[in-house]
Amino acid sequence: QVQLVESGGGLVQAGGSLRLSCAASGTSENIFSTYDLSWYWQAPGKQRELVASISSSGQANYADSARGRFIISRDDAKTTVYLQMNGLQPEDTAVYYCKMEARDWQGVVRFHFWGQGTQVTVSS
């Protein structure tokens, strides 16, 4: 049974930094290393949107608003994905969710798992 648990959220002043972690249980390093991993954010009344993703090969992509400020990384040995957030601004306030996806060779998602989310609040 796979479970994703996010941590590291909290209250931070504008310009500050936070490091989010998402730890996967119920899987192994070898299996986890094949998954595509991503972070999403969702503000109240807004759609959940992609913040950053990192493929099984280590290729990272970012939303325009996150690029240059946020860094996604993975540690397959720890079955964990991280999101380092720098230069936080009030508009970054949201619940942040991690997602794990398994894709076939054509890129079709075969299954996915979501974490429960962690709140990030940035004060002005």
Short mmCIF file of C-alpha atoms in Angstrom, two decimals:
data_model
loop_
_atom_site.label_atom_id
_atom_site.label_comp_id
_atom_site.label_asym_id
_atom_site.label_seq_id
_atom_site.Cartn_x
_atom_site.Cartn_y
_atom_site.Cartn_z
CA GLN A 1 0.00 0.00 0.00
CA VAL A 2 1.64 3.21 -1.20
CA GLN A 3 1.28 6.36 0.85
CA LEU A 4 2.71 9.83 0.27
CA VAL A 5 3.21 12.16 3.22
CA GLU A 6 4.14 15.82 2.72
CA SER A 7 5.88 17.86 5.38
CA GLY A 8 7.76 21.12 5.76
CA GLY A 9 4.97 23.59 5.22
CA GLY A 10 4.30 26.49 7.53
CA LEU A 11 4.23 30.25 7.88
CA VAL A 12 7.05 32.28 6.39
CA GLN A 13 7.66 35.94 5.67
CA ALA A 14 7.87 37.24 2.14
CA GLY A 15 11.32 36.63 0.76
CA GLY A 16 11.86 33.61 2.96
CA SER A 17 12.43 29.98 2.09
CA LEU A 18 10.88 26.62 2.85
CA ARG A 19 11.80 23.08 1.93
CA LEU A 20 8.94 20.68 1.40
CA SER A 21 9.39 16.94 1.58
CA CYS A 22 7.20 14.14 0.31
CA ALA A 23 8.09 10.71 1.58
CA ALA A 24 6.69 7.60 -0.05
CA SER A 25 6.08 4.45 1.93
CA GLY A 26 5.03 1.06 0.69
CA THR A 27 7.45 1.12 -2.22
CA SER A 28 11.09 0.38 -2.87
CA GLU A 29 13.98 2.39 -4.21
CA ASN A 30 14.01 0.47 -7.48
CA ILE A 31 10.31 0.97 -8.10
CA PHE A 32 10.22 4.56 -6.84
CA SER A 33 13.05 5.45 -9.20
CA THR A 34 10.84 4.67 -12.20
CA TYR A 35 8.10 7.11 -11.17
CA ASP A 36 7.56 10.64 -12.37
CA LEU A 37 7.18 12.99 -9.41
CA SER A 38 5.58 16.39 -9.16
CA TRP A 39 4.37 19.14 -6.86
CA TYR A 40 1.08 20.98 -7.25
CA TRP A 41 -0.37 23.96 -5.47
CA GLN A 42 -3.97 24.90 -4.79
CA ALA A 43 -5.15 28.16 -3.29
CA PRO A 44 -8.67 28.49 -1.83
CA GLY A 45 -11.23 28.68 -4.61
CA LYS A 46 -8.59 27.99 -7.25
CA GLN A 47 -7.73 25.04 -9.45
CA ARG A 48 -4.92 22.74 -8.49
CA GLU A 49 -1.96 23.60 -10.71
CA LEU A 50 1.38 22.05 -11.47
CA VAL A 51 4.33 23.73 -9.76
CA ALA A 52 7.20 21.48 -10.75
CA SER A 53 7.87 17.98 -11.99
CA ILE A 54 10.84 15.70 -12.22
CA SER A 55 11.00 12.62 -14.39
CA SER A 56 12.54 9.26 -13.65
CA SER A 57 15.56 10.42 -15.64
CA GLY A 58 15.91 13.54 -13.52
CA GLN A 59 14.58 16.07 -16.01
CA ALA A 60 12.83 18.91 -14.20
CA ASN A 61 10.14 21.30 -15.40
CA TYR A 62 8.58 24.29 -13.67
CA ALA A 63 5.60 26.54 -13.88
CA ASP A 64 6.56 30.00 -15.10
CA SER A 65 5.88 31.50 -11.68
CA ALA A 66 8.12 28.95 -9.98
CA ARG A 67 11.01 28.83 -12.41
CA GLY A 68 14.14 30.41 -10.98
CA ARG A 69 12.81 30.37 -7.42
CA PHE A 70 11.86 26.75 -6.76
CA ILE A 71 13.95 23.63 -7.18
CA ILE A 72 12.54 20.12 -7.34
CA SER A 73 14.80 17.20 -6.52
CA ARG A 74 14.50 13.53 -5.70
CA ASP A 75 16.31 11.03 -3.54
CA ASP A 76 15.29 7.61 -4.76
CA ALA A 77 17.23 5.85 -2.01
CA LYS A 78 14.97 7.63 0.49
CA THR A 79 11.90 7.38 -1.77
CA THR A 80 11.46 11.10 -1.25
CA VAL A 81 10.88 14.12 -3.46
CA TYR A 82 11.68 17.65 -2.32
CA LEU A 83 10.66 21.15 -3.27
CA GLN A 84 13.05 23.90 -2.22
CA MET A 85 11.17 27.20 -2.33
CA ASN A 86 13.13 30.44 -2.27
CA GLY A 87 12.04 34.02 -2.55
CA LEU A 88 8.53 33.17 -1.39
CA GLN A 89 5.81 35.71 -2.05
CA PRO A 90 2.24 36.04 -0.70
CA GLU A 91 0.86 34.74 -3.99
CA ASP A 92 2.64 31.45 -3.29
CA THR A 93 0.26 30.81 -0.39
CA ALA A 94 -1.50 27.52 -1.08
CA VAL A 95 -1.77 23.91 -0.11
CA TYR A 96 1.04 22.00 -1.76
CA TYR A 97 0.52 18.42 -2.88
CA CYS A 98 2.96 15.86 -4.17
CA LYS A 99 2.05 13.36 -6.85
CA MET A 100 3.64 10.15 -8.01
CA GLU A 101 2.90 8.77 -11.46
CA ALA A 102 3.71 5.59 -13.30
CA ARG A 103 3.69 5.88 -17.09
CA ASP A 104 4.04 3.41 -19.89
CA TRP A 105 6.52 3.85 -22.71
CA GLN A 106 4.01 5.98 -24.63
CA GLY A 107 3.71 8.40 -21.73
CA VAL A 108 0.23 7.32 -20.68
CA VAL A 109 -0.35 7.42 -16.93
CA ARG A 110 -1.03 3.94 -15.64
CA PHE A 111 -1.70 4.96 -12.04
CA HIS A 112 -0.96 7.80 -9.66
CA PHE A 113 -0.89 8.64 -5.97
CA TRP A 114 -1.50 11.94 -4.18
CA GLY A 115 -0.23 13.13 -0.84
CA GLN A 116 -2.52 14.77 1.69
CA GLY A 117 -1.05 18.23 1.18
CA THR A 118 0.83 20.68 3.35
CA GLN A 119 -0.11 24.31 3.93
CA VAL A 120 2.30 27.07 2.95
CA THR A 121 1.42 30.59 4.05
CA VAL A 122 3.54 33.58 3.07
CA SER A 123 2.97 36.82 4.95
CA SER A 124 3.65 40.23 3.49
#
